[in-house]
Each structure stands twice: as structure tokens, then as C-alpha cells.
Amino acid sequence: MQFSELGLSAPLLKAVSALGFASPSPIQSQAIPVILSGKDVLAAAQTGTGKTAGFALPIMEKLSSGQKPGGNNVRALILTPTRELAAQVEDNIRGFNEFLDLKTTVVFGGVGINPQMKRLRGGTDILVATPGRLLDLYQQNAVKFDQLEVLVLDEADRMLDMGFIHDIKRVLKLLPAKRQNLLFSATFSPTVTALAESITQSAVKISVAPPNTTVEEVQQILVNVDKSKKVGALTALIKQQKWRQTLVFSRTKHGANRIATRLTNSGIPSAAIHGNKSQGARTRALSEFKDGTVNVLVATDIAARGIDIAQLPVVVNLDLPNTAADYVHRIGRTGRAGASGQAWSLVSADELQQLKDIETLIQKLLPRETLSGFEPDLKLAETTLSAPKKPKKPKKPKQQKEANAGDKKPQAKASPSRRRPARRKPARASTGSHAS
Ligand code: AMP
């Protein structure tokens, strides 16, 4: 399949080729013709599958003809859960717009509203927005939806996880009834399905395989270290393994700052990214990580959502997440697009319960290593594999944050007969064997 067979015209084909996209990804070849035909779409696709171009290109094709937007009007609205994802989606769209003349705008909270109001004044073809800031702008009459033709909900599951259901419903009430609806979501839990059914009409369902089946393709290694020695062990590992682009997860914002500072002081340029940082600081940290100015990005779970960094080689869990599903999200950041990645977890004895929950969810015991010089005083107890837990029933919307976190099904096949998986030694690892 070629991009030229999908019904896109020359300016978009030229842009896609200038970006180096040789052929459409599965989500693109399935979604683009359907969206061009005007139908509603429900797509199960994760970040990394090329889903942004999957909805943006056909929308841009449609908007390249027809009436220009009047003052404060919007023709296509793309809602995203996070500021980072909003900025990224608009950035992608600007790339596709190189040979077109569509006006695109991105709005999100945490930065001044006035420049956004000014930008919207002349009308915009495509507006990428987070729900809260969009509602603020609407209340101030900065945005109108009389000319709205298309609505996209991007990462709908994350939007519900993050408690945006009420904001989304408020936005929906403001939109003209006659419009095309496109809903993209990595997972289809009962709550996402209910939302999808209330928004779309006779939608075409599209589903593509995730860019990697995390548990099977990511090489996972557990290193048992004492809690007080974790940052020291991380520093040693980064130097020993000569890791360049490493995403480190910390459970707390304070921890993220502390770790980034200690690493930087040890000669490993690092930055932290979390909710207390200003939008400017977050964007700067991300671009410095992408261009290699900083080697390590220390992130909290929420801040890491929606970050698009292709093919991260290594992800490190400096502490295990409280929710097992977050572990799967975290390690899914590595090994994108078929490249294999490594996920290292530095685990102290007090994290036994989190470890058990993770191993139950992924139905696999994490292979253990010890790092020489960092042998633990407090040993992490051995674990055995227990049967997968039944998925919890979805709770009412206000408790969705927790309820949805457990929605993810185990992605690996169960191997209950194998008590401990064969240990694979990570490439170039110089860790010692686990003394049992
Ligand atoms: P997304 O899933 O939309 O976040 O896209 C993931 C990454 O894949 C982005 O960096 C895109 O620029 C890139 N990408 C999207 N479509 C293609 C394609 N057809 N060929 C090569 N790269 C692509």
C-alpha cells in the first residue's frame, strides 16, 4: 500500500514524503479512506502506531477545500488529555501543513490565555486543545463552533483516566449535532465504549496491533537494591552500560527533582518533568532530552503520558508504581516500532507487594540480577506466580482514575508451570548473578 492510493492530494503526499514516511502504517491505510468518506470512526490504536497522521491527514484533506473559518470559528477540534500530547499533535499537523495553507492552533492550560485568545480571533481550521482550557476560552467567547465539521477525541481512555469525562460532556453540548466524530483510544474499557457509543453514529471500527506487545518484546530486568542506594545504583548502571537516552520513572514529583539533581551532580546531564513544573520548563526538558543535551529524563507517571519519543532504548523504574497497570504503561515507552528495548526496575525489599501485583498482571516473574557493589542488605523475598486477578467492574465516573488503571488485560501468555523464567542476560550487562 502506498500513500498515493489513499485518496490524499499532492500537497499532503509531498509533505508526508518530505517527512520521510515511505508507506502508510496499518492504522493509516485503514483509517484514512474511511475518514475521507465522512464516516465516524472508533479506532483502537496506541501512540507509536502513526495514529496522529491517521486522523490528521484525512481531516486536512477535507479542510483544504470548503469555506475558510470565520472570526473565532473552528472547523476541526482535536481534544487530547495532556498538554504535551496537544503540543505534539499540533507539531505533527504543522509538518503535514507544509504545502497547504491551513491555520492550526494549539491551546492548553498552564500558560497565558491571552496569546491563545488573540490567535483564535481570526478563526482556525484545526484546533488542538485540552478540555479545561478549551472551556475557559469558550466562556470568554474566544472560540465558536458554528462551522465545526470534525471532532477527534485522542487517547480517549487517558482522558477518562484523568477524570475529564465531565469536561468532555460539556464540550460536546457546545458542538453542532451534525459533525464527523473520530475516537482514538489505546484500550476499550466499558467506560470508553459507553462514551464512544454516546458520541458516534454507525462508526466504523478499526483496530491495529500495538507497536509492541510490551511484556513479550521488552527485555525486563529486576535489580534488588536497598532503598537508600537506589540513586547510586542508577548512576553506576548508566555509566557502566553507557546509556544515552534513558527515561527514569519516579513515583513522586519531589523524588524526580532530587534524582535529576543527583545524576547531574554525578556528571550525567538530567532533567525532571512533572506536574509542578511550568509548561515552559516541561517543553524545554523534553526537547533537550530529544536532542541529547540531557541524557536522562526523570518523570512521574502522569507527566510521561503522551510523550512521543520514538524507540527509547532504556526505561528505568527507580521505584515500582503503586498500580501494576502503570508498570505496563511505563515499559511500553521502550522498544517502539519493532526495536527491542530494556526495562530495568530497581526494587527494594519493601516493594514486594507492588512486585507481586505486577508479576500477577503480566503473568511473568521478572528475572533478577544483582549489581556488584550494590548488593542489598535487605533481600527482596522470592515470589511465585499466582493466577491472574479478575478485572474489576468499572466504578462510577468520579472514581474512574483508579478503576480504569486496572482495566488493562495481561498482555503476556500465562506460563503457570514455570516458576521462574529463564534468565536472559541483558546486552552488555556487567551485573552479577542473583545469589539465591
Ligand atoms: P503517533 O502514533 O501518531 O504518535 O506516531 C508515532 C511516530 O511515528 C511519530 O514520530 C510519527 O512521525 C511517525 N510516523 C507516523 N506515520 C509514519 C509512517 N507512515 N512512516 C514512518 N513514520 C511514521
Short mmCIF file of C-alpha atoms and ligand atoms in Angstrom, two decimals, residues 3 16 20-25 28 46-53 88 92 96 308 310, ligand 1:
data_model
loop_
_atom_site.label_atom_id
_atom_site.label_comp_id
_atom_site.label_asym_id
_atom_site.label_seq_id
_atom_site.Cartn_x
_atom_site.Cartn_y
_atom_site.Cartn_z
CA PHE A 3 0.18 6.86 0.45
CA VAL A 16 4.46 13.06 4.02
CA GLY A 20 10.40 10.53 5.27
CA PHE A 21 7.25 8.40 5.64
CA ALA A 22 7.80 5.70 3.00
CA SER A 23 4.47 3.90 3.27
CA PRO A 24 1.35 4.19 5.42
CA SER A 25 1.20 2.34 8.74
CA GLN A 28 -3.22 4.98 8.37
CA GLN A 46 -1.77 3.30 20.73
CA THR A 47 0.80 6.05 20.49
CA GLY A 48 3.55 4.85 18.20
CA THR A 49 1.24 3.34 15.57
CA GLY A 50 1.10 6.51 13.47
CA LYS A 51 -2.43 7.32 14.63
CA THR A 52 -1.90 11.09 14.54
CA ALA A 53 -1.30 11.09 10.78
CA GLN A 88 2.90 17.15 19.82
CA ASN A 92 2.79 16.89 13.62
CA PHE A 96 1.80 17.91 7.26
CA ASP A 308 6.28 10.82 21.98
CA ALA A 310 10.47 7.14 19.29
P1 AMP B 1 1.96 8.52 16.54
O1 AMP B 1 1.47 7.12 16.82
O2 AMP B 1 0.99 9.30 15.73
O3 AMP B 1 2.34 9.22 17.81
O4 AMP B 1 3.27 8.41 15.62
C1 AMP B 1 4.45 7.83 16.10
C2 AMP B 1 5.66 8.25 15.29
O5 AMP B 1 5.68 7.62 14.03
C3 AMP B 1 5.75 9.75 15.02
O6 AMP B 1 7.05 10.17 15.34
C4 AMP B 1 5.47 9.88 13.53
O7 AMP B 1 6.16 10.97 12.99
C5 AMP B 1 5.95 8.55 12.98
N1 AMP B 1 5.17 8.08 11.82
C6 AMP B 1 3.83 8.19 11.64
N2 AMP B 1 3.45 7.62 10.47
C7 AMP B 1 4.57 7.14 9.88
C8 AMP B 1 4.81 6.44 8.65
N3 AMP B 1 3.83 6.12 7.82
N4 AMP B 1 6.09 6.12 8.38
C9 AMP B 1 7.09 6.44 9.23
N5 AMP B 1 6.93 7.08 10.41
C10 AMP B 1 5.68 7.44 10.73
#
